[in-house]
XYZ file of C-alpha atoms in Angstrom:
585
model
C 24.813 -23.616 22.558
C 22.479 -22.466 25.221
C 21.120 -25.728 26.907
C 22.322 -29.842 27.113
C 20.148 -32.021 25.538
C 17.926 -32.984 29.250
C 18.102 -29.501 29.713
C 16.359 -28.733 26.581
C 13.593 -32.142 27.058
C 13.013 -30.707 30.805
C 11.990 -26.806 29.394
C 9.891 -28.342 26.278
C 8.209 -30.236 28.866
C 7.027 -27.628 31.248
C 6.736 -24.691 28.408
C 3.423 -24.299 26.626
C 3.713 -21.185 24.455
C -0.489 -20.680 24.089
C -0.534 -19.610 27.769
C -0.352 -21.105 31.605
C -1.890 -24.297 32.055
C -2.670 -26.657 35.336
C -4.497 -26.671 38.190
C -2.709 -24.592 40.557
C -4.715 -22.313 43.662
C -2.085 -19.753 42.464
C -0.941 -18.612 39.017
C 1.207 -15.897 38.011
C 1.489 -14.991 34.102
C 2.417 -12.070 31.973
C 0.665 -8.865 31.205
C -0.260 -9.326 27.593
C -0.422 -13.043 27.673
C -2.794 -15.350 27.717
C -4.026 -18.305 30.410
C -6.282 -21.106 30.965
C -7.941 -21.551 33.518
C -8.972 -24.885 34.872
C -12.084 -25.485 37.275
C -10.958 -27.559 40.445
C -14.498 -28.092 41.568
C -14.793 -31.931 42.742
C -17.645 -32.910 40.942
C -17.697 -30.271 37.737
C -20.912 -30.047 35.193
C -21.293 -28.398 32.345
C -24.158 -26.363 33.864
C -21.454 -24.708 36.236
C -20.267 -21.177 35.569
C -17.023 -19.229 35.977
C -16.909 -16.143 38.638
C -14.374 -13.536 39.266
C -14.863 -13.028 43.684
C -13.157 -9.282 43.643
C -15.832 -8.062 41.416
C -18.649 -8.948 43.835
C -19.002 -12.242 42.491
C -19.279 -11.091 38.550
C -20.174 -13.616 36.290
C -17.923 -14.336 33.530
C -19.484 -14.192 30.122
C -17.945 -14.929 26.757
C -16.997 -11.419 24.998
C -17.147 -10.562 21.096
C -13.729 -8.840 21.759
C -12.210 -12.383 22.700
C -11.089 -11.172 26.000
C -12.799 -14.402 27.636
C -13.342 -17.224 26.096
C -14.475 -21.302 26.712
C -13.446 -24.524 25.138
C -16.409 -25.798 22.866
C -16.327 -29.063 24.254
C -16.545 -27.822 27.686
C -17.329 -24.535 29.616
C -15.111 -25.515 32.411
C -12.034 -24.132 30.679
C -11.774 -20.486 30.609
C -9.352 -18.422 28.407
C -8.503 -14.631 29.804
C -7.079 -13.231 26.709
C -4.473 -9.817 26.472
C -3.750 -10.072 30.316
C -3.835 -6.360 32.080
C -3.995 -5.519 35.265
C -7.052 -5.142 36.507
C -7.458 -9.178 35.772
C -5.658 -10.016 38.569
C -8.301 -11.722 40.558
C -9.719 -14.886 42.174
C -11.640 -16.803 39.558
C -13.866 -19.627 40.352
C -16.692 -22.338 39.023
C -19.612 -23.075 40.821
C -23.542 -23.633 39.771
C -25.144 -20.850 39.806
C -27.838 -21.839 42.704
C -24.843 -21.855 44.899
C -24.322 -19.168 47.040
C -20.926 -20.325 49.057
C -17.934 -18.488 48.855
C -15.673 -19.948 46.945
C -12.743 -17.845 46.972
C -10.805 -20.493 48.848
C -11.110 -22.886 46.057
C -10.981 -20.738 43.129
C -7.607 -19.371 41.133
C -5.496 -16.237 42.476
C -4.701 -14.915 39.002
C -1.581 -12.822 39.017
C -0.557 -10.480 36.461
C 2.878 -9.582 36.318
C 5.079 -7.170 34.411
C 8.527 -7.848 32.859
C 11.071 -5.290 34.464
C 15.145 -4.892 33.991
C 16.500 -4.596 37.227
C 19.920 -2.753 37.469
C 21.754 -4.026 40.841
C 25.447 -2.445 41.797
C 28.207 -5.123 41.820
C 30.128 -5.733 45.061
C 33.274 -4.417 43.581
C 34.333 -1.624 41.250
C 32.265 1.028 39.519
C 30.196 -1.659 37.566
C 26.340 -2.694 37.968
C 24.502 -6.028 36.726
C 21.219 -6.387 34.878
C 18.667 -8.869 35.775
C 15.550 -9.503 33.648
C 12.812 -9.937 36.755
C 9.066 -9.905 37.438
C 6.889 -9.056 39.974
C 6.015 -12.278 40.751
C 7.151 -15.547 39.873
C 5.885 -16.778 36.502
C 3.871 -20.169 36.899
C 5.222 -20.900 33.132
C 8.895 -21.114 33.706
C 10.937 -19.793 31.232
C 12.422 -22.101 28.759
C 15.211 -18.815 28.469
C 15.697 -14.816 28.317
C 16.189 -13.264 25.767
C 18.508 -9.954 25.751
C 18.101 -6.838 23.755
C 20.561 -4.040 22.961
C 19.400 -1.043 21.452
C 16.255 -2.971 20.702
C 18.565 -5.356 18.594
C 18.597 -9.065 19.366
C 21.654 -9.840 21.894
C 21.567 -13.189 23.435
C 20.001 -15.698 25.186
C 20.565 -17.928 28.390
C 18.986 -19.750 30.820
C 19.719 -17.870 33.685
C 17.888 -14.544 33.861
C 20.750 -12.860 34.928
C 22.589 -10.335 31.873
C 26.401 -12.297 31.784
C 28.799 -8.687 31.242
C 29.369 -6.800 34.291
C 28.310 -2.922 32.404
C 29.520 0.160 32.978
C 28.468 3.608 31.555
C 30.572 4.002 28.831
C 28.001 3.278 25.846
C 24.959 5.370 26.019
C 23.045 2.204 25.285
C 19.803 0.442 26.466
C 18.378 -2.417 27.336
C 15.614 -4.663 27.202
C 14.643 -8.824 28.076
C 11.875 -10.846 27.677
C 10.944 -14.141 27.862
C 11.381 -16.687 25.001
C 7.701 -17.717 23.324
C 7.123 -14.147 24.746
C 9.799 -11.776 22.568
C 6.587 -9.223 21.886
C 6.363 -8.618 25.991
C 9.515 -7.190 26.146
C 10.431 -5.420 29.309
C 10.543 -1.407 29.323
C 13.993 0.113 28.052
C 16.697 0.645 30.464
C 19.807 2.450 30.525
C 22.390 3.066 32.661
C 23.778 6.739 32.807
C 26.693 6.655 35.384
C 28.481 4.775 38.180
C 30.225 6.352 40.596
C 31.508 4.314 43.817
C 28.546 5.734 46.105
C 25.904 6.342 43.392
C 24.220 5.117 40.142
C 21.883 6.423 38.246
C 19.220 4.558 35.825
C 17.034 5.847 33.009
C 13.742 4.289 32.597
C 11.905 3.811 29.081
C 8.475 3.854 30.902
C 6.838 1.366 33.669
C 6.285 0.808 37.097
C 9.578 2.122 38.456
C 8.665 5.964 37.257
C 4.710 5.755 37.562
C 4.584 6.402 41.485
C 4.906 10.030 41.141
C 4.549 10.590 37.207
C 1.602 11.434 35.178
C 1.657 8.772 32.576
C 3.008 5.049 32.967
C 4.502 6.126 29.745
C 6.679 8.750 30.550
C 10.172 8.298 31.225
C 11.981 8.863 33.865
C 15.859 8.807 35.479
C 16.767 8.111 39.053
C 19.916 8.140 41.101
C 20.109 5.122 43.290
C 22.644 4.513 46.389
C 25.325 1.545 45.955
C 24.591 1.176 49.705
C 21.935 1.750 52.765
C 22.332 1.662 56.581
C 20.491 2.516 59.797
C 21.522 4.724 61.972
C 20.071 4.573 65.945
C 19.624 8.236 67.063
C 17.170 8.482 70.564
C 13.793 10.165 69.734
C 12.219 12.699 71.292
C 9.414 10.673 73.138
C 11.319 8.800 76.285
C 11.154 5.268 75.272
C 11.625 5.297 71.970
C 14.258 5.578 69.301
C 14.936 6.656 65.844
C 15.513 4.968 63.126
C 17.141 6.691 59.499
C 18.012 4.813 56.343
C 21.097 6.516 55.079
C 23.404 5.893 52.238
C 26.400 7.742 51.356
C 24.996 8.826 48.343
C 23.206 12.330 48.560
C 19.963 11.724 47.128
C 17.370 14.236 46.369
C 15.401 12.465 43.561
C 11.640 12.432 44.393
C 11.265 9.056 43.394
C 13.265 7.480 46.030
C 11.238 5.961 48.868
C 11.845 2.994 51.407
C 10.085 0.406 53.218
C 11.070 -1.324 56.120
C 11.242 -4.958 57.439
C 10.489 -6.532 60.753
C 12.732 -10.031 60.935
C 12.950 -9.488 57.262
C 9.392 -9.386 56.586
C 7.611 -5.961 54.692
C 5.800 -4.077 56.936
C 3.766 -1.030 55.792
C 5.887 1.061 57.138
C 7.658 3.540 54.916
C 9.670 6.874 54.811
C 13.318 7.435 55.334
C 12.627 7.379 59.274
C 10.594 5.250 61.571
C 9.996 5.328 65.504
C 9.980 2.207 67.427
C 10.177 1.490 71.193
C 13.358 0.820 72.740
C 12.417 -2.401 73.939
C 11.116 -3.510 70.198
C 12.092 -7.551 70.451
C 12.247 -7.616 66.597
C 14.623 -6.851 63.957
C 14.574 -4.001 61.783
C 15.748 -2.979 58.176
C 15.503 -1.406 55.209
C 15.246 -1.063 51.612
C 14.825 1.189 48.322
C 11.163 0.562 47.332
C 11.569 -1.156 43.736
C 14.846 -2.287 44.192
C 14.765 -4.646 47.382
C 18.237 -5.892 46.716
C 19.690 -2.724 47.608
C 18.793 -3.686 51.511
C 20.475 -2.395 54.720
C 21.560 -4.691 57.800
C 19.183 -5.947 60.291
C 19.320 -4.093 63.285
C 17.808 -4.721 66.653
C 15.688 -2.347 67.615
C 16.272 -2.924 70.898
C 19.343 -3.897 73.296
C 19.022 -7.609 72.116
C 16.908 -9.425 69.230
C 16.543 -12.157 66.870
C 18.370 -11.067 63.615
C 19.690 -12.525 60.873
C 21.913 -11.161 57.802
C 23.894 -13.280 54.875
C 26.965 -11.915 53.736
C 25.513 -11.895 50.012
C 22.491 -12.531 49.401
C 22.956 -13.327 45.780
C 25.620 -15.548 44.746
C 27.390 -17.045 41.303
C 29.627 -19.745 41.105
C 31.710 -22.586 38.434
C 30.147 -26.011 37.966
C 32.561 -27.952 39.899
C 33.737 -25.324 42.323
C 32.717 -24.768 45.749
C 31.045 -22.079 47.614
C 30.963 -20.461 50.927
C 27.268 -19.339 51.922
C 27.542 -17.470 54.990
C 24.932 -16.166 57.752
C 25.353 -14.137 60.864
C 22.804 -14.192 63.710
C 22.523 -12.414 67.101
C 19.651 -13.602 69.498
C 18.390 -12.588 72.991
C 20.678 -13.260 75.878
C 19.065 -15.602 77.953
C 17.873 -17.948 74.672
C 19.877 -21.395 74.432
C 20.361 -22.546 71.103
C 20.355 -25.885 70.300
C 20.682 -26.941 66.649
C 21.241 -24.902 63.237
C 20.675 -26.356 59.968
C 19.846 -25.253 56.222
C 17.241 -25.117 53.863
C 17.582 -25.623 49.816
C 14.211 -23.829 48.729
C 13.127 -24.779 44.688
C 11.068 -21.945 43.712
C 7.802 -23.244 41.739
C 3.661 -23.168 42.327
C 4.708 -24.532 45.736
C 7.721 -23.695 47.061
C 9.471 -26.880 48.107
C 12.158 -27.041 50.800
C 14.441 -29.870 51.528
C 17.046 -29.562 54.780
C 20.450 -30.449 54.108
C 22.493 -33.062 56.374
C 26.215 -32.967 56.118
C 27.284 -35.192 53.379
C 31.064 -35.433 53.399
C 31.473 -34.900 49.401
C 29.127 -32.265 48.979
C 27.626 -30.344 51.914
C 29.574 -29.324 55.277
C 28.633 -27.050 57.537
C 30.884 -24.533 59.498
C 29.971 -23.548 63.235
C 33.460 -22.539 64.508
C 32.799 -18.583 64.745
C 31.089 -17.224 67.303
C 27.488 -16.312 66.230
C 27.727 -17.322 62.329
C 27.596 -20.268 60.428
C 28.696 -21.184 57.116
C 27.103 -23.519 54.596
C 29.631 -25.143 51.916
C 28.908 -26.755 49.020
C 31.388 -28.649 47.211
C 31.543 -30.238 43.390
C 28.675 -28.000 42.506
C 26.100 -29.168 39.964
C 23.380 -27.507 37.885
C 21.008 -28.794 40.416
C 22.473 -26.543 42.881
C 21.156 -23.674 41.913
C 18.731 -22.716 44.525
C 17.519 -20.434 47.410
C 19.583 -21.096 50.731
C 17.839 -20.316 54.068
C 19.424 -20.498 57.418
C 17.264 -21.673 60.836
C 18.123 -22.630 64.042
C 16.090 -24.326 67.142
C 15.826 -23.194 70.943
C 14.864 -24.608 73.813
C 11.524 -24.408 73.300
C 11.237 -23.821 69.661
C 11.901 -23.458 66.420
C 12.917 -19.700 65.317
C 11.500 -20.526 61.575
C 14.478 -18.196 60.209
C 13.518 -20.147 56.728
C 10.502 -17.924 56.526
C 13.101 -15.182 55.472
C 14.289 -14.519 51.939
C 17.645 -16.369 51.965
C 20.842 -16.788 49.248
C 20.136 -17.498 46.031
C 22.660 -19.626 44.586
C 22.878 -19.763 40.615
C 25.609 -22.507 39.026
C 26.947 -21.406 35.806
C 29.802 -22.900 33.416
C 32.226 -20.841 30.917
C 31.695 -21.014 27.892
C 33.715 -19.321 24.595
C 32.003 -16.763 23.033
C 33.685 -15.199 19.475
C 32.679 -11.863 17.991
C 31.817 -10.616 15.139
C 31.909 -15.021 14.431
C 33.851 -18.107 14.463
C 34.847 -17.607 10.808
C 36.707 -14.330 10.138
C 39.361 -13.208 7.532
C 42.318 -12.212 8.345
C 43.134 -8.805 9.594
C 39.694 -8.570 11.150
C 39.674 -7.501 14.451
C 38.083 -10.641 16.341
C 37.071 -10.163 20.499
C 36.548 -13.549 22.529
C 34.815 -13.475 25.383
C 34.893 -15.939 28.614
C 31.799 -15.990 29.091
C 29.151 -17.097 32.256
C 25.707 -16.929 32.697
C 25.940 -14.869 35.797
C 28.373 -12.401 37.167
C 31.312 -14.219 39.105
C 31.151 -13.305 42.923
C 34.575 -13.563 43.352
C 37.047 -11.506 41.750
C 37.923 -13.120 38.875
C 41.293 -13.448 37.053
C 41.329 -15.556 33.551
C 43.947 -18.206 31.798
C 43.351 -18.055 27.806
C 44.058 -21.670 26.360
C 45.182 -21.924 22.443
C 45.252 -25.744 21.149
C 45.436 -26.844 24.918
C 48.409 -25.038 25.892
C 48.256 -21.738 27.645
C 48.435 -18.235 26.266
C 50.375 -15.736 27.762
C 48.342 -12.665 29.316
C 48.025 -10.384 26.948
C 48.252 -6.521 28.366
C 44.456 -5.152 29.654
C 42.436 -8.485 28.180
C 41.505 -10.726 30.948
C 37.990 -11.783 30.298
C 38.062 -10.329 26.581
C 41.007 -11.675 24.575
C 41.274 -9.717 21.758
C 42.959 -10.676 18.491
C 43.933 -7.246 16.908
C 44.894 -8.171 13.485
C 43.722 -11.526 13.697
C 46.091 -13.229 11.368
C 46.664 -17.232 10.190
C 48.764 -18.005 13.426
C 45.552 -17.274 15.584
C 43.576 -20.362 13.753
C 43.047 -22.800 16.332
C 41.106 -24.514 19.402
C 40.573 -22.176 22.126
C 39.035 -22.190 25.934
C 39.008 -20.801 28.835
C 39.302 -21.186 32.933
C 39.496 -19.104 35.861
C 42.777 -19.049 37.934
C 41.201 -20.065 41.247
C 39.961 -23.155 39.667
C 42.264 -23.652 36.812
C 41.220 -27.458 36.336
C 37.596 -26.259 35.654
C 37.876 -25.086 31.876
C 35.141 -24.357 29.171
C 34.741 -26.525 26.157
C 37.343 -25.718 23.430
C 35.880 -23.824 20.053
C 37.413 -23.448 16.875
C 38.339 -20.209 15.300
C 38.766 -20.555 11.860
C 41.025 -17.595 9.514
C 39.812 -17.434 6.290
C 42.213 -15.799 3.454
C 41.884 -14.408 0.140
C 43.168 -17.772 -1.262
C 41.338 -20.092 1.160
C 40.667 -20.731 4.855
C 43.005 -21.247 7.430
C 42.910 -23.787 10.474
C 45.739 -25.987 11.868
C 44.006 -28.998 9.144
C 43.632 -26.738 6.412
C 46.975 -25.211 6.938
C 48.807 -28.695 6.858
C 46.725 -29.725 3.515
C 48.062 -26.556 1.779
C 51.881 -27.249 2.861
C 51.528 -30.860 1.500
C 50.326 -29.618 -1.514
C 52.877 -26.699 -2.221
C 55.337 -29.865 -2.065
C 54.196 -31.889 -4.263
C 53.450 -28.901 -6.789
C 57.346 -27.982 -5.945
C 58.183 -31.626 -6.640
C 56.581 -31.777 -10.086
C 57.659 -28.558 -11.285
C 61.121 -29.958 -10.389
C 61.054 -33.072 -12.042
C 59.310 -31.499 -15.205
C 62.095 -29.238 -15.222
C 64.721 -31.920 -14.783
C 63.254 -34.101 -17.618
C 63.260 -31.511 -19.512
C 66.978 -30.644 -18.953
C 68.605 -34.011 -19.743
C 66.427 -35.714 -22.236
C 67.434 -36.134 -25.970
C 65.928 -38.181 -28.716
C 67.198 -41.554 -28.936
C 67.731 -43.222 -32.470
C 66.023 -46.208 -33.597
C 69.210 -48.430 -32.645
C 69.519 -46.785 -29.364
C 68.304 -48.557 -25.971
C 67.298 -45.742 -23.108
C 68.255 -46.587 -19.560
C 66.234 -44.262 -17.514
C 66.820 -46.156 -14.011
C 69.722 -43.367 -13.221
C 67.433 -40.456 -14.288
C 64.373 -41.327 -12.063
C 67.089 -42.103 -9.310
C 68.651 -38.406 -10.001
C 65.071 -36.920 -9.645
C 63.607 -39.142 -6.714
C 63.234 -37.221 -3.686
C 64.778 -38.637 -0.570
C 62.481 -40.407 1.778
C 62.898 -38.271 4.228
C 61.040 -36.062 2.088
C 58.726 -38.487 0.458
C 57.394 -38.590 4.286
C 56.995 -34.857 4.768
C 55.019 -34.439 1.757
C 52.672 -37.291 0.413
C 51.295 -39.558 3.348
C 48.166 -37.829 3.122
C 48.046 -37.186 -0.222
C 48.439 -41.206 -0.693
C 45.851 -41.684 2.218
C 42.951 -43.558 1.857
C 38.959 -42.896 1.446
C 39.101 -43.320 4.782
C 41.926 -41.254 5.912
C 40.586 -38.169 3.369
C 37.545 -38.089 5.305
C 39.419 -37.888 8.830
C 41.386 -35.591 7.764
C 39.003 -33.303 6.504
C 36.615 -34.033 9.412
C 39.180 -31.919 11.235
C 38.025 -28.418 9.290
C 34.967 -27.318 11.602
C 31.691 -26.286 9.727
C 30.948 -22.554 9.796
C 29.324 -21.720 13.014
C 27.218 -18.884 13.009
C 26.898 -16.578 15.999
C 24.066 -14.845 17.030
């Protein structure tokens, strides 16, 4: 249900539920966890020790508590049990009579912290959930797992939560990562969307601990849908101001932002900065905690490098194609001379390939005056990336791929049935067309019953809901979207169970077949019955014209015994036909 078979071989692979292993300069794991560490020294002994280089150089010892611990085989393994935070270090091995630093070739231990994020969609008074962290895990996830109202939801690949959500349900939220389900993410829920605004409740955790007394504590915060700069002069000569601003009138406490220089963090924060008027870089903005919400760059002078992506996250089909789209400004008197795109794989190191035009799969799009489009045709699993726009000067290379780009996640339908895929009838039964992501477009849904299509029932686009579900409803059903109607989801079976039995389009024609020849019998019983007498000893009984009386025609005979006078073989076709019972979760 969740993963294909190589998907499933690839995750087994690279998961190892006892903690992080490798020999990576750089690991990033989760608070509560546990990781091995590996030493990386050339030439290790067992005489070496293990060092932490924040701590002044602390030797590591083993603890009664557990919290570190070596292999007994070797001392050149160490085990940081119940990760917090103050174990994010640099750990390294090295004899003790040496003296060097060796923070270069030690371990940066990251410890990070499982957090829902809430993002606003592009369109309507709906938000999305995403199940983040606050850096990227080493051990990558074999799934997420879901939570609603601390009850077990789903799970999926993609770490994005599938249902657009508005406020209706005062409900909450929670993820975490499968091998991990006891490092579950703090509560979240989502209190009301308006078309400027949204506001978010937090269970406890790093979003409300800025200003609060206790990580604990909970806290609620009202969030803009949107930010901008707006250019005002200052009142030093030479410079100008700069104001994040929203539309949203926010007041909350809680509510800070940072700002970017060509898209990098700077330590600048506060809803205004000052720059210089003749400030070559670009400027923007962003809610501290919640970088999606970002403004615009901005130049904050008369002319600058910047660079902005129409959206920055993207979903799309399996088999579509996609749009990714930049636009760029640059100094007047700068030439350029070549643009070109990245495809970034996020793991220990970040690998980038550059992507030629390949008539079946990748074009590129440099008609419009200062943008440029990337599209990606027939798209596969594989395509689910980071895209990065750069381009090249005269005399060099304006490394634009340095930026955070478009992240690209590839997701197929798939039929989801609630409460299950075996109801009775009169049940009320809800299924879903469901994705792993939130569609970018807007989306508009064809319903398929036994391959042909349903017609659009009133308000149930995405949802089709069967409201009695009755005998009629038993059948094969996908899904598709109307832009790409030749990209559908598998079919699944929904199977109506009765008092009497279950019903399916199989079961339904064994039952009909076997009402006949009940029908039949009764018939001929009947008929026997009728017109027999009791011959006497002398008497010869001609029965040829009474079985010809009671015969059915073969019209009939065709209707209602070929499978009943099947074969072995044909019985267990036929049958084959009635799905199993499918639970869902």
């Amino acid at each position: 249900m969740l993963f294909t078979e190589a998907e499933c071989l690839f995750w087994v692979f690279v998961l190892c539920l006892s903690g992080v292993q490798g020999q990576t300069n750089s690991i990033c794991a989760l608070k509560g966890s546990s990781v091995n560490l590996s030493c990386s020294h050339q030439h290790p002994t067992s005489s070496m020790n293990w060092y932490s280089v924040h701590r002044g150089g602390l030797k590591i010892e083993t603890s009664a508590d557990g919290k570190y611990s070596m292999s007994a085989e070797s001392n050149l393994t160490l085990t940081v049990n119940n990760l917090a935070e103050n174990d994010a270090n640099i750990y390294c091995c090295r004899e003790p009579a040496d003296k060097s630093d060796c923070g270069q070739r030690g371990i940066s231990l990251s410890v990070a912290e499982l957090q829902v994020k809430v993002i606003p969609a592009t369109e309507g008074q709906t938000v999305t959930l995403m199940c983040s962290s606050s850096c990227p895990l080493t051990e990558k996830p074999a799934a997420y797992i879901w939570y609603k109202n601390r009850e077990f939801l789903y799970a999926d690949w993609s770490p994005w939560y599938q249902e657009l959500l508005s406020s209706e349900e005062a409900v909450t939220y929670s993820c975490a990562v499968k091998g991990y389900e006891d490092l579950r993410a703090p509560e979240v829920s989502v209190d009301s969307i308006t078309e400027t605004c949204f506001s978010v409740t937090y269970a406890k955790g790093r979003m409300c601990s800025s200003q609060q007394t206790s990580v604990d504590e909970s806290c609620s915060i009202t969030y803009p849908r949107e930010i901008h700069i707006q250019r005002t002069p200052a009142e030093h000569r030479g410079f100008i101001r700069l104001t994040c601003n929203s539309s949203c009138f926010l007041t909350d406490p809680l509510i800070s932002f940072v700002w970017y220089e060509n898209r990098k963090p700077t330590l600048k924060e506060g809803k205004q900065i000052q720059v210089p008027s003749s400030h070559p870089d670009s400027l923007s903005c962003a809610i501290k905690g919640l970088e999606d919400v970002r403004s615009a760059d901005v130049c904050g002078g008369d002319s600058c490098w910047s660079l902005n992506y129409v959206h920055s996250r993207i979903c799309a089909l399996q088999g579509s194609s996609v749009n990714i789209s930049s636009k760029y400004s640059h100094p007047d008197y700068v030439q350029i001379q070549s643009k070109c795109w990245y495809k970034v794989k996020r793991n220990a190191e970040e690998e980038a390939e550059q992507l030629t035009e390949d008539a079946d799969h990748v074009e590129y799009d440099d008609s419009m005056k200062n943008q440029h489009i990337l599209r990606l045709k027939k798209l596969k699993r594989d395509d689910s990336a980071e895209y990065r726009f750069t381009f090249t000067t005269e005399n060099e290379e304006v490394n634009q791929s340095d930026f955070p780009g478009v992240t690209l996640i590839v997701t197929e339908l798939r039929v989801k049935m609630s409460p299950s895929a075996v109801v009775t009838e009169g049940q009320r039964v809800t299924l879903t067309c469901s994705t792993s992501c939130p569609l970018t477009d807007n989306t508009n849904y064809i319903w398929y019953l036994n391959s042909r299509p349903l017609t659009p029932r009133e308000n149930q686009n995405k949802h089709l809901i069967l409201d009695p579900v009755s005998r009629e409803d038993a059948g094969s059903y996908s899904c598709a979207v109307k832009t790409n109607k030749d990209i559908s989801s598998a079919p699944k079976t929904l199977t109506v169970q009765s008092i009497t039995g279950t019903w399916t389009p199989a079961a339904a024609g064994v039952s009909a077949a076997l009402l006949g020849l009940i029908l039949l019998t009764v018939c001929w019983w009947r008929r026997k019955k009728s017109n027999s007498h009791k011959p006497s000893r002398h008497e010869t009984l001609d029965d040829s014209h009474l079985y010809d009386e009671i015969s059915p025609q073969p019209a009939e005979q065709d209707h209602h015994y070929p499978r009943l006078n099947s074969s072995e073989d044909e019985m267990d076709h036929l049958y084959s036909t009635i799905p199993p019972f499918e639970p869902t979760v």
